[in-house]
Amino acid sequence: MRYRVLGPVHMTPRTPSAAKPRAVLATLLVQRNTVVSTHTLIDELWGAGPPRTATTTLQVYVSQLRKALLDVTDGAGADAGTAQPLLTRPPGYLMRVGPEELDLAVFESLRAEGRAAYGQGAYEAASRALGRALGLWTGPALSGIPHGPSLETSAIRLNELRAEVLEQRISADLRLGLHQELVGELMALAHEHPLRETLHCHLMVALYRSGRQSDALQVYQQARRSLVEELGVEPGPVLSRLQERILASDPSLARHGEPERRLVTVGGSGHPPADTQPGAASGGPAGGSAGGGRDAGPTVWLPPAVADFTGREDQLAVGERLLRDDAAGRNRVLVVSGRAGAGKTALAVRLAHGAAEPFPDGRILVTLRDAGGRAVEPRTAMTTLLRRLRGPQPTGVAGDVGTTPLPASEAELAELLHRRTEGRRMLVVLDDAVSEAQVRPVLSALPDSTVIVTSRHVLGALESVRQLTLDVLSAAEAEALLAACGGQRMRDDAEAAAEIARLCGRLPLALRVAAAGLAARPHWTAAGLARRLRDERTRLAALALGDLDVRSTLLTAYHDVDEEARHAFRLLALAPLPDFAPWAATALLGTDPARAERLTERLVQAHLLEARRRPGRLAPVRYGFHALLRSLALDVLAEESPQEGAAAVARLCRAYLTAARYADAHLAPGRDRLTHDAEPVAGISPEEMVGRAPLRWFQEESAGLAEAVRQAHAAGLWSLCSALASAASGYYEAGALWDEWESTHDLALDAARTAGDAHAEAVILRSLGDLAWQRHQTGQAVDRYRLAADLFTRHGDRAAAGRCLSAEADALLAMGQVARAGRGYARALSVSRLVDDVRGAAESLRGLALVAQREGRHEEALARLDACEGAARRAGDHRWTEYARRTALALRLAPGSGRSAVAASIPLEVRPGVWLFAPVRPARRAA
């Protein structure tokens, strides 16, 4: 399926990363094969307060979608005869979607098929069709995007349809006699939807038919309590009548003719599993040696399993499949890797405790680090393993496994270990391995055994092994672990638990420490714990309790790598959140791109850094930190090399400025922006970073660019701070990113004033004036333009001062003061011609054309636009050239544009991509 809306909005194989283009896609898909008007889409995206650039911005979003749609069409595109599915159809757009391309269309077809089968009594076919329909869902409908009125209505409708299909599928399964199989699912659904009476009815029937009459009645009481407490109503007649029938043991409720069900002992042997036999307790040796080469019984040497182990179902399933694989003569090795604190040992121990049946000869864990956290030698690991194999020895027993000392050489130890385990069905856990070189000799000595290796490193050089990487827990798993470990106070405050899970980065060790800290302090609340964890600077310190210390555990992983990698780890923590491109690593590390890549990949292999695939982006692989590892990196940077941080930040900000200026020059050529005479960063090429996609670069790096402005301000890099904000303002204006525009320029204005740089202050004030004008704050815009013009004049930049006059006139025109605006444009044109500023002249001529149009002087407006086009062409500004041509064409085609009364109501594109729909008050002619 090409498109998905039954869950997060998705398009295969590349979905737009920004939320608003995805919202446009979703709106068109929900109303597929029909025309959706431009006004509907604008209302969906911005509601009652669209920006002036709404129409232009919507066109940009549509253009992005069209490019993505052609990218995914058989890898060819329009040149191969492929039709563009997103069409322009007045008054908006139409999305052509085939019946099998959209999950919603397939869902509706399967729903109709299932309902028809149910109505005909074909319950097996109904269950199958309805189950396939439900299988299309990946989450709440239309999730992951902002909802306007249309999408919100559609989401509610679709989620209700999903619930209806689910209830009918369960009804079909009940009629097929699957009541016992449905109990668990129905319990979860009834808990999730406590007010849906149909689900409670289904659960009561399933329990009753499973011989659990009292449980069925308890469900009724719970449902009634929820309805009374939440809605103040009693259960409906269907639910109430069902309770009465269960109380009366109504025989019509029972299902007849079912096959006899027999209870079978798991394992089939009738004997208790090895873990419950005498002398096989976890945590110590079991069995012993009776001399000779083999132990008489199984050896179990495992730490206790974690009682409240939570989640990891998929990873456990992978491990269990490997452990139960009966292929003989093959060395079966599972390498479980992940960052420190991810729960690798807990997973391995859980697997080992559950594997008594496939490994009747023993299960042993050996730790590959000493008490100080240092790696042990392979011979030490083999010695430990041999000692645990032979167990405690009675006095006077001799032989190679009795009281005879073990060999000293690694080769002899390997030979003895091979002999002791040959032909035996054993599971060995090698815990916390440091490198391939450490475990390879041990694995060679265990050819007949199954081995689980846990490590903080990937250990990719090991041959013929299965790799399993543990990431953090899902949000639901993390919250479940907190509830299991944190007690009732944690369970009672779901909102605080969710925040704690997020602040702990869903890392199992951090979650356990946080929950244990709450349980150990009866006077704390979950909300109070969340408040203590919010400050990134003190978060690691708060995650410590007794000998459980998250910082110490993470620090061990940091010390596992060499100094060069540690140095990179410290500096890369200064990169913007949430992730960064390889060129940012080059800048921060102050090295060439090849060496920067080697260092980042070494950190990825050590699970100190994450490599995140971003298909379809300028940088298809980006790097990022786990939140707690980033906190650690910033801590050790401040402790070990604080002087390096300022220089790295300066390099990063210079790299951002180089790329942003290059992208801005291609996005809006000729626009005012601050210069900055900074030394370029070695290894940084804006042509390679931005290429021919300046808008995409800004979209992908917008968050990082804003963070660079903040970092430059915090580091006192005043000139860099102002220049960075100025370089981004054109993108902020084009994308209507008002909040980012304001926050970065407020910092830039403070930086310019702190540095006493009047010219920088003027440039930033001019940009803030544009922002106020975009927000319809015309009075504030006029004040800022005038202050900027005064500063430019005092600085001797008359061209920039003249452009401020044009900008002020734009604000006056928006206020309906057409005559005053005309005088302002005329003054600006005089200044531009005096200083030979052809770009400024183009702006002023455009303004005079708009005034002439508003006052009904049609021919004059066209002549002014023709002159504007010529000036823009001389300035080499393609964007303004096309604007002048486009506006002149619109005026020629506008009906009645030569009459002032009509002209005053015609929407105006006052700047490229910026529209004025109606003046605030009527125009007045000059006195």
Coordinates of N, CA, C and O in Angstrom, one line a residue, residues 651-789:
R651 N 33.3 27.1 16.1 CA 33.5 26.5 14.8 C 32.1 26.0 14.3 O 31.8 26.1 13.1
L652 N 31.3 25.5 15.1 CA 29.9 25.0 14.7 C 29.1 26.2 14.2 O 28.4 26.1 13.2
C653 N 29.1 27.3 14.9 CA 28.3 28.5 14.5 C 28.8 29.0 13.2 O 28.0 29.5 12.4
R654 N 30.1 29.0 13.0 CA 30.7 29.5 11.7 C 30.3 28.6 10.6 O 30.0 29.1 9.5
A655 N 30.2 27.3 10.9 CA 29.8 26.4 9.8 C 28.3 26.6 9.5 O 27.9 26.6 8.3
Y656 N 27.5 26.8 10.5 CA 26.1 27.1 10.3 C 25.9 28.4 9.5 O 25.1 28.5 8.5
L657 N 26.7 29.4 9.8 CA 26.6 30.7 9.1 C 27.0 30.5 7.7 O 26.3 31.1 6.8
T658 N 28.1 29.8 7.4 CA 28.5 29.6 6.0 C 27.4 29.0 5.2 O 27.1 29.4 4.1
A659 N 26.8 27.9 5.7 CA 25.8 27.2 5.0 C 24.5 28.0 4.9 O 23.9 28.1 3.8
A660 N 24.1 28.7 5.9 CA 22.9 29.5 5.9 C 23.0 30.7 5.0 O 22.0 31.0 4.2
R661 N 24.1 31.3 4.9 CA 24.3 32.5 4.0 C 24.3 32.0 2.5 O 23.7 32.6 1.7
Y662 N 24.9 30.8 2.3 CA 24.9 30.2 1.0 C 23.4 29.9 0.6 O 23.0 30.2 -0.6
A663 N 22.7 29.2 1.5 CA 21.3 28.8 1.2 C 20.4 30.0 1.0 O 19.6 30.1 0.1
D664 N 20.6 31.0 1.8 CA 19.8 32.2 1.7 C 20.0 33.0 0.4 O 19.1 33.6 -0.1
A665 N 21.3 33.0 0.0 CA 21.6 33.7 -1.2 C 20.9 33.1 -2.4 O 20.6 33.8 -3.4
H666 N 20.7 31.8 -2.4 CA 20.0 31.1 -3.4 C 18.5 31.1 -3.3 O 17.8 31.1 -4.2
L667 N 18.1 31.3 -2.0 CA 16.6 31.3 -1.8 C 16.1 32.7 -2.0 O 15.0 32.8 -2.6
A668 N 16.8 33.7 -1.6 CA 16.3 35.1 -1.7 C 17.5 36.0 -2.1 O 18.0 36.7 -1.3
P669 N 18.0 35.9 -3.3 CA 19.1 36.7 -3.7 C 18.8 38.2 -3.6 O 17.7 38.7 -3.9
G670 N 19.8 39.0 -3.2 CA 19.7 40.4 -3.1 C 19.1 40.9 -1.7 O 19.0 42.1 -1.5
R671 N 18.7 40.0 -0.9 CA 18.1 40.4 0.4 C 19.2 41.0 1.3 O 20.3 40.5 1.3
D672 N 18.8 41.9 2.2 CA 19.7 42.5 3.2 C 20.0 41.4 4.2 O 19.2 40.7 4.7
R673 N 21.3 41.3 4.4 CA 21.7 40.4 5.5 C 23.1 40.8 6.0 O 23.8 41.5 5.3
L674 N 23.4 40.5 7.2 CA 24.6 40.9 7.9 C 25.8 40.2 7.3 O 25.8 39.0 7.0
T675 N 26.9 40.9 7.2 CA 28.2 40.3 6.8 C 28.9 39.9 8.1 O 28.6 40.4 9.2
H676 N 29.8 38.9 8.0 CA 30.6 38.5 9.1 C 31.9 38.0 8.6 O 32.0 37.0 7.9
D677 N 33.0 38.7 9.0 CA 34.3 38.4 8.5 C 34.9 37.3 9.4 O 35.8 37.6 10.2
A678 N 34.5 36.1 9.3 CA 35.0 35.0 10.1 C 35.8 34.1 9.2 O 35.4 33.8 8.1
E679 N 36.8 33.5 9.8 CA 37.6 32.5 9.1 C 36.7 31.2 8.8 O 36.1 30.7 9.7
P680 N 36.7 30.8 7.5 CA 35.9 29.6 7.2 C 36.4 28.4 8.0 O 37.6 28.3 8.3
V681 N 35.5 27.4 8.2 CA 35.8 26.2 8.9 C 36.4 25.2 7.9 O 35.8 24.9 6.9
A682 N 37.6 24.6 8.3 CA 38.2 23.7 7.4 C 37.3 22.4 7.2 O 36.7 22.0 8.2
G683 N 37.2 22.0 6.0 CA 36.5 20.8 5.7 C 35.0 21.0 5.5 O 34.2 20.0 5.2
I684 N 34.5 22.3 5.6 CA 33.1 22.6 5.4 C 32.9 23.2 4.0 O 33.5 24.3 3.7
S685 N 32.1 22.6 3.2 CA 31.8 23.1 1.9 C 30.3 23.4 1.8 O 29.5 22.4 1.8
P686 N 29.9 24.6 1.7 CA 28.4 24.9 1.6 C 27.8 24.3 0.4 O 26.6 23.9 0.4
E687 N 28.6 24.3 -0.7 CA 28.0 23.7 -1.9 C 27.6 22.2 -1.7 O 26.6 21.7 -2.2
E688 N 28.5 21.4 -1.0 CA 28.1 20.1 -0.7 C 27.0 19.9 0.4 O 26.2 19.0 0.3
M689 N 27.0 20.8 1.4 CA 26.0 20.7 2.4 C 24.6 21.1 1.9 O 23.6 20.4 2.2
V690 N 24.5 22.1 1.1 CA 23.2 22.7 0.7 C 22.9 22.2 -0.7 O 21.7 21.9 -1.0
G691 N 23.9 22.1 -1.6 CA 23.6 21.7 -3.0 C 22.7 22.6 -3.7 O 22.8 23.8 -3.5
R692 N 21.7 22.1 -4.4 CA 20.7 22.9 -5.1 C 19.4 22.8 -4.4 O 18.3 23.1 -5.0
A693 N 19.4 22.6 -3.1 CA 18.2 22.5 -2.3 C 18.2 23.4 -1.1 O 18.2 23.0 0.1
P694 N 18.3 24.8 -1.3 CA 18.4 25.7 -0.1 C 17.2 25.6 0.8 O 17.4 25.6 2.0
L695 N 16.0 25.5 0.2 CA 14.8 25.4 1.1 C 14.9 24.1 1.9 O 14.6 24.1 3.1
R696 N 15.2 23.0 1.3 CA 15.3 21.7 2.1 C 16.3 21.8 3.2 O 16.1 21.3 4.3
W697 N 17.5 22.5 2.9 CA 18.5 22.6 3.9 C 18.0 23.4 5.1 O 18.1 22.9 6.2
F698 N 17.3 24.5 4.8 CA 16.7 25.2 5.9 C 15.7 24.4 6.7 O 15.6 24.4 7.9
Q699 N 14.8 23.7 6.0 CA 13.8 22.9 6.7 C 14.4 21.8 7.6 O 14.0 21.6 8.7
E700 N 15.5 21.2 7.1 CA 16.1 20.1 7.9 C 17.0 20.6 9.0 O 17.1 20.0 10.0
E701 N 17.6 21.8 8.8 CA 18.5 22.4 9.8 C 17.9 23.5 10.7 O 18.6 24.2 11.4
S702 N 16.6 23.7 10.5 CA 16.0 24.9 11.2 C 16.2 24.8 12.7 O 16.6 25.8 13.3
A703 N 15.9 23.7 13.3 CA 16.1 23.6 14.8 C 17.5 23.8 15.2 O 17.8 24.5 16.1
G704 N 18.5 23.2 14.4 CA 19.9 23.3 14.7 C 20.3 24.8 14.5 O 21.2 25.3 15.3
L705 N 19.8 25.5 13.5 CA 20.2 26.8 13.3 C 19.7 27.7 14.5 O 20.5 28.6 14.9
A706 N 18.5 27.5 14.9 CA 18.0 28.3 16.1 C 18.9 28.0 17.3 O 19.2 28.9 18.1
E707 N 19.2 26.7 17.5 CA 20.1 26.4 18.6 C 21.5 27.0 18.5 O 22.1 27.4 19.5
A708 N 22.0 27.1 17.3 CA 23.3 27.8 17.1 C 23.2 29.2 17.5 O 24.2 29.8 18.0
V709 N 22.1 29.9 17.2 CA 21.9 31.3 17.6 C 22.0 31.4 19.1 O 22.6 32.2 19.7
R710 N 21.3 30.5 19.8 CA 21.3 30.5 21.3 C 22.7 30.2 21.8 O 23.1 30.8 22.8
Q711 N 23.4 29.2 21.2 CA 24.7 28.9 21.7 C 25.7 30.1 21.5 O 26.5 30.4 22.3
A712 N 25.6 30.7 20.3 CA 26.5 31.9 20.1 C 26.2 33.0 21.1 O 27.1 33.6 21.6
H713 N 24.9 33.2 21.4 CA 24.6 34.2 22.4 C 25.1 33.9 23.8 O 25.7 34.7 24.5
A714 N 24.9 32.6 24.2 CA 25.4 32.1 25.5 C 26.9 32.2 25.6 O 27.4 32.5 26.7
A715 N 27.6 32.0 24.5 CA 29.1 32.0 24.5 C 29.6 33.4 24.3 O 30.9 33.6 24.3
G716 N 28.8 34.4 24.2 CA 29.2 35.8 24.0 C 29.8 36.0 22.6 O 30.6 37.0 22.4
L717 N 29.4 35.3 21.6 CA 29.9 35.4 20.2 C 28.8 36.4 19.6 O 28.0 36.0 18.7
W718 N 28.9 37.7 19.9 CA 27.9 38.6 19.6 C 27.7 38.8 18.1 O 26.6 38.7 17.5
S719 N 28.8 39.0 17.3 CA 28.7 39.2 15.9 C 28.1 37.9 15.2 O 27.3 38.0 14.3
L720 N 28.6 36.7 15.6 CA 28.1 35.5 15.1 C 26.6 35.3 15.3 O 25.9 34.9 14.5
C721 N 26.2 35.7 16.5 CA 24.8 35.5 16.9 C 23.9 36.3 16.0 O 22.9 35.8 15.4
S722 N 24.3 37.6 15.8 CA 23.4 38.5 14.9 C 23.5 38.0 13.5 O 22.4 38.0 12.8
A723 N 24.6 37.6 13.0 CA 24.8 37.2 11.6 C 24.0 35.9 11.3 O 23.3 35.8 10.3
L724 N 24.0 35.0 12.3 CA 23.2 33.7 12.1 C 21.7 34.0 12.0 O 21.0 33.5 11.1
A725 N 21.2 34.9 12.9 CA 19.8 35.2 12.9 C 19.4 35.9 11.6 O 18.4 35.6 11.0
S726 N 20.3 36.8 11.2 CA 20.0 37.5 9.9 C 19.9 36.6 8.7 O 19.1 36.7 7.8
A727 N 20.9 35.6 8.7 CA 20.9 34.7 7.6 C 19.7 33.8 7.5 O 19.3 33.3 6.4
A728 N 19.0 33.6 8.6 CA 17.8 32.7 8.7 C 16.5 33.4 8.5 O 15.5 32.8 8.3
S729 N 16.5 34.8 8.5 CA 15.3 35.5 8.5 C 14.5 35.3 7.2 O 13.3 35.3 7.2
G730 N 15.2 35.2 6.1 CA 14.5 35.0 4.8 C 13.7 33.7 4.8 O 12.6 33.7 4.3
Y731 N 14.3 32.7 5.4 CA 13.6 31.4 5.5 C 12.4 31.5 6.4 O 11.3 31.0 6.2
Y732 N 12.6 32.2 7.6 CA 11.5 32.3 8.5 C 10.4 33.1 7.9 O 9.2 32.7 8.2
E733 N 10.7 34.1 7.1 CA 9.6 34.8 6.5 C 8.9 34.0 5.4 O 7.6 33.9 5.4
A734 N 9.6 33.3 4.6 CA 9.0 32.4 3.6 C 8.2 31.3 4.1 O 7.1 31.0 3.6
G735 N 8.6 30.8 5.3 CA 7.8 29.7 5.9 C 6.9 30.1 7.0 O 6.2 29.2 7.6
A736 N 6.7 31.4 7.2 CA 5.8 31.9 8.3 C 6.1 31.3 9.6 O 5.3 31.0 10.4
L737 N 7.4 31.1 9.9 CA 7.9 30.6 11.2 C 8.1 31.7 12.2 O 9.2 32.1 12.5
W738 N 7.0 32.2 12.7 CA 7.0 33.5 13.4 C 7.7 33.3 14.8 O 8.4 34.2 15.3
D739 N 7.4 32.2 15.5 CA 8.0 32.0 16.8 C 9.5 31.9 16.7 O 10.3 32.5 17.5
E740 N 10.1 31.1 15.7 CA 11.5 31.0 15.6 C 12.1 32.3 15.2 O 13.2 32.7 15.7
W741 N 11.4 33.0 14.3 CA 11.9 34.3 13.9 C 12.1 35.2 15.1 O 13.1 35.9 15.2
E742 N 11.0 35.3 15.9 CA 11.1 36.2 17.1 C 12.1 35.8 18.1 O 12.9 36.6 18.5
S743 N 12.2 34.5 18.4 CA 13.1 34.1 19.5 C 14.6 34.3 19.1 O 15.4 34.8 19.9
T744 N 14.9 34.0 17.8 CA 16.3 34.1 17.4 C 16.7 35.6 17.2 O 17.8 36.1 17.6
H745 N 15.7 36.4 16.8 CA 16.0 37.9 16.5 C 16.1 38.7 17.8 O 16.8 39.7 17.9
D746 N 15.3 38.2 18.8 CA 15.4 38.9 20.1 C 16.8 38.7 20.7 O 17.4 39.6 21.2
L747 N 17.3 37.5 20.6 CA 18.7 37.3 21.0 C 19.7 38.1 20.2 O 20.7 38.6 20.7
A748 N 19.5 38.1 18.9 CA 20.4 38.8 18.0 C 20.4 40.3 18.3 O 21.4 41.0 18.2
L749 N 19.2 40.8 18.6 CA 19.1 42.3 18.9 C 19.9 42.6 20.2 O 20.6 43.6 20.3
D750 N 19.7 41.7 21.2 CA 20.5 41.9 22.4 C 22.0 41.8 22.2 O 22.8 42.5 22.7
A751 N 22.4 40.8 21.3 CA 23.8 40.7 21.0 C 24.3 41.9 20.3 O 25.5 42.4 20.6
A752 N 23.6 42.5 19.3 CA 24.1 43.7 18.6 C 24.2 44.9 19.6 O 25.2 45.6 19.5
R753 N 23.2 45.0 20.5 CA 23.3 46.1 21.4 C 24.4 45.9 22.4 O 25.1 46.9 22.8
T754 N 24.6 44.7 22.9 CA 25.7 44.4 23.8 C 27.0 44.7 23.2 O 27.9 45.3 23.9
A755 N 27.2 44.4 21.9 CA 28.4 44.6 21.2 C 28.6 46.1 20.8 O 29.6 46.5 20.3
G756 N 27.5 46.9 20.9 CA 27.6 48.3 20.4 C 27.6 48.3 18.9 O 28.2 49.3 18.3
D757 N 27.1 47.4 18.2 CA 27.1 47.3 16.7 C 25.8 47.9 16.2 O 24.8 47.2 16.0
A758 N 25.8 49.2 15.8 CA 24.6 49.9 15.4 C 24.1 49.3 14.1 O 22.9 49.2 13.8
H759 N 25.0 49.0 13.2 CA 24.6 48.4 11.9 C 23.9 47.1 12.0 O 22.8 46.8 11.4
A760 N 24.4 46.2 12.9 CA 23.8 44.9 13.1 C 22.4 45.1 13.8 O 21.4 44.5 13.4
E761 N 22.4 46.1 14.7 CA 21.1 46.4 15.4 C 20.1 46.8 14.3 O 18.9 46.4 14.4
A762 N 20.5 47.7 13.4 CA 19.6 48.2 12.4 C 19.0 47.0 11.5 O 17.8 46.9 11.2
V763 N 19.9 46.1 11.1 CA 19.5 45.0 10.2 C 18.5 44.1 11.0 O 17.5 43.7 10.4
I764 N 18.8 43.8 12.2 CA 17.8 43.0 13.0 C 16.5 43.7 13.3 O 15.4 43.1 13.2
L765 N 16.6 45.0 13.5 CA 15.3 45.8 13.7 C 14.5 45.8 12.4 O 13.2 45.7 12.5
R766 N 15.1 45.9 11.3 CA 14.4 45.9 10.0 C 13.7 44.5 9.9 O 12.5 44.5 9.5
S767 N 14.4 43.4 10.2 CA 13.8 42.1 10.1 C 12.6 42.0 11.1 O 11.6 41.4 10.8
L768 N 12.8 42.5 12.3 CA 11.7 42.4 13.3 C 10.5 43.3 12.9 O 9.4 42.9 13.2
G769 N 10.8 44.3 12.2 CA 9.7 45.1 11.6 C 8.9 44.3 10.6 O 7.7 44.3 10.6
D770 N 9.6 43.5 9.8 CA 8.9 42.6 8.8 C 8.1 41.6 9.6 O 7.0 41.3 9.1
L771 N 8.6 41.1 10.7 CA 7.8 40.1 11.5 C 6.6 40.7 12.0 O 5.5 40.1 11.9
A772 N 6.7 42.0 12.6 CA 5.5 42.6 13.1 C 4.5 42.9 12.0 O 3.3 42.7 12.2
W773 N 4.9 43.3 10.8 CA 4.0 43.5 9.7 C 3.3 42.2 9.3 O 2.1 42.2 9.0
Q774 N 4.1 41.1 9.3 CA 3.5 39.8 9.0 C 2.4 39.4 10.0 O 1.4 38.8 9.6
R775 N 2.6 39.8 11.2 CA 1.6 39.5 12.3 C 0.5 40.5 12.4 O -0.2 40.5 13.4
H776 N 0.4 41.4 11.4 CA -0.6 42.5 11.4 C -0.4 43.5 12.6 O -1.4 44.2 12.9
Q777 N 0.8 43.5 13.1 CA 1.1 44.5 14.2 C 1.7 45.7 13.5 O 2.9 46.0 13.6
T778 N 0.9 46.4 12.7 CA 1.5 47.4 11.8 C 2.0 48.6 12.5 O 3.0 49.2 12.1
G779 N 1.4 49.0 13.6 CA 2.0 50.1 14.4 C 3.4 49.8 14.9 O 4.3 50.6 14.8
Q780 N 3.6 48.6 15.4 CA 4.9 48.2 15.9 C 5.9 48.1 14.7 O 7.1 48.4 14.9
A781 N 5.4 47.6 13.6 CA 6.2 47.5 12.4 C 6.8 48.9 12.0 O 8.0 49.0 11.7
V782 N 5.9 49.9 11.9 CA 6.3 51.2 11.6 C 7.4 51.7 12.5 O 8.4 52.3 12.1
D783 N 7.2 51.6 13.8 CA 8.2 52.0 14.8 C 9.6 51.4 14.5 O 10.6 52.0 14.6
R784 N 9.6 50.1 14.3 CA 10.8 49.4 14.1 C 11.5 49.8 12.8 O 12.7 50.0 12.7
Y785 N 10.7 50.0 11.7 CA 11.3 50.4 10.5 C 11.9 51.8 10.6 O 13.0 52.1 10.1
R786 N 11.3 52.7 11.3 CA 11.8 54.1 11.5 C 13.1 54.1 12.3 O 14.0 54.8 12.0
L787 N 13.1 53.3 13.4 CA 14.3 53.2 14.2 C 15.5 52.6 13.4 O 16.6 53.0 13.5
A788 N 15.2 51.5 12.6 CA 16.2 50.9 11.8 C 16.7 51.9 10.7 O 17.9 52.0 10.5
A789 N 15.8 52.7 10.1 CA 16.2 53.7 9.1 C 17.2 54.7 9.7 O 18.2 55.1 9.1

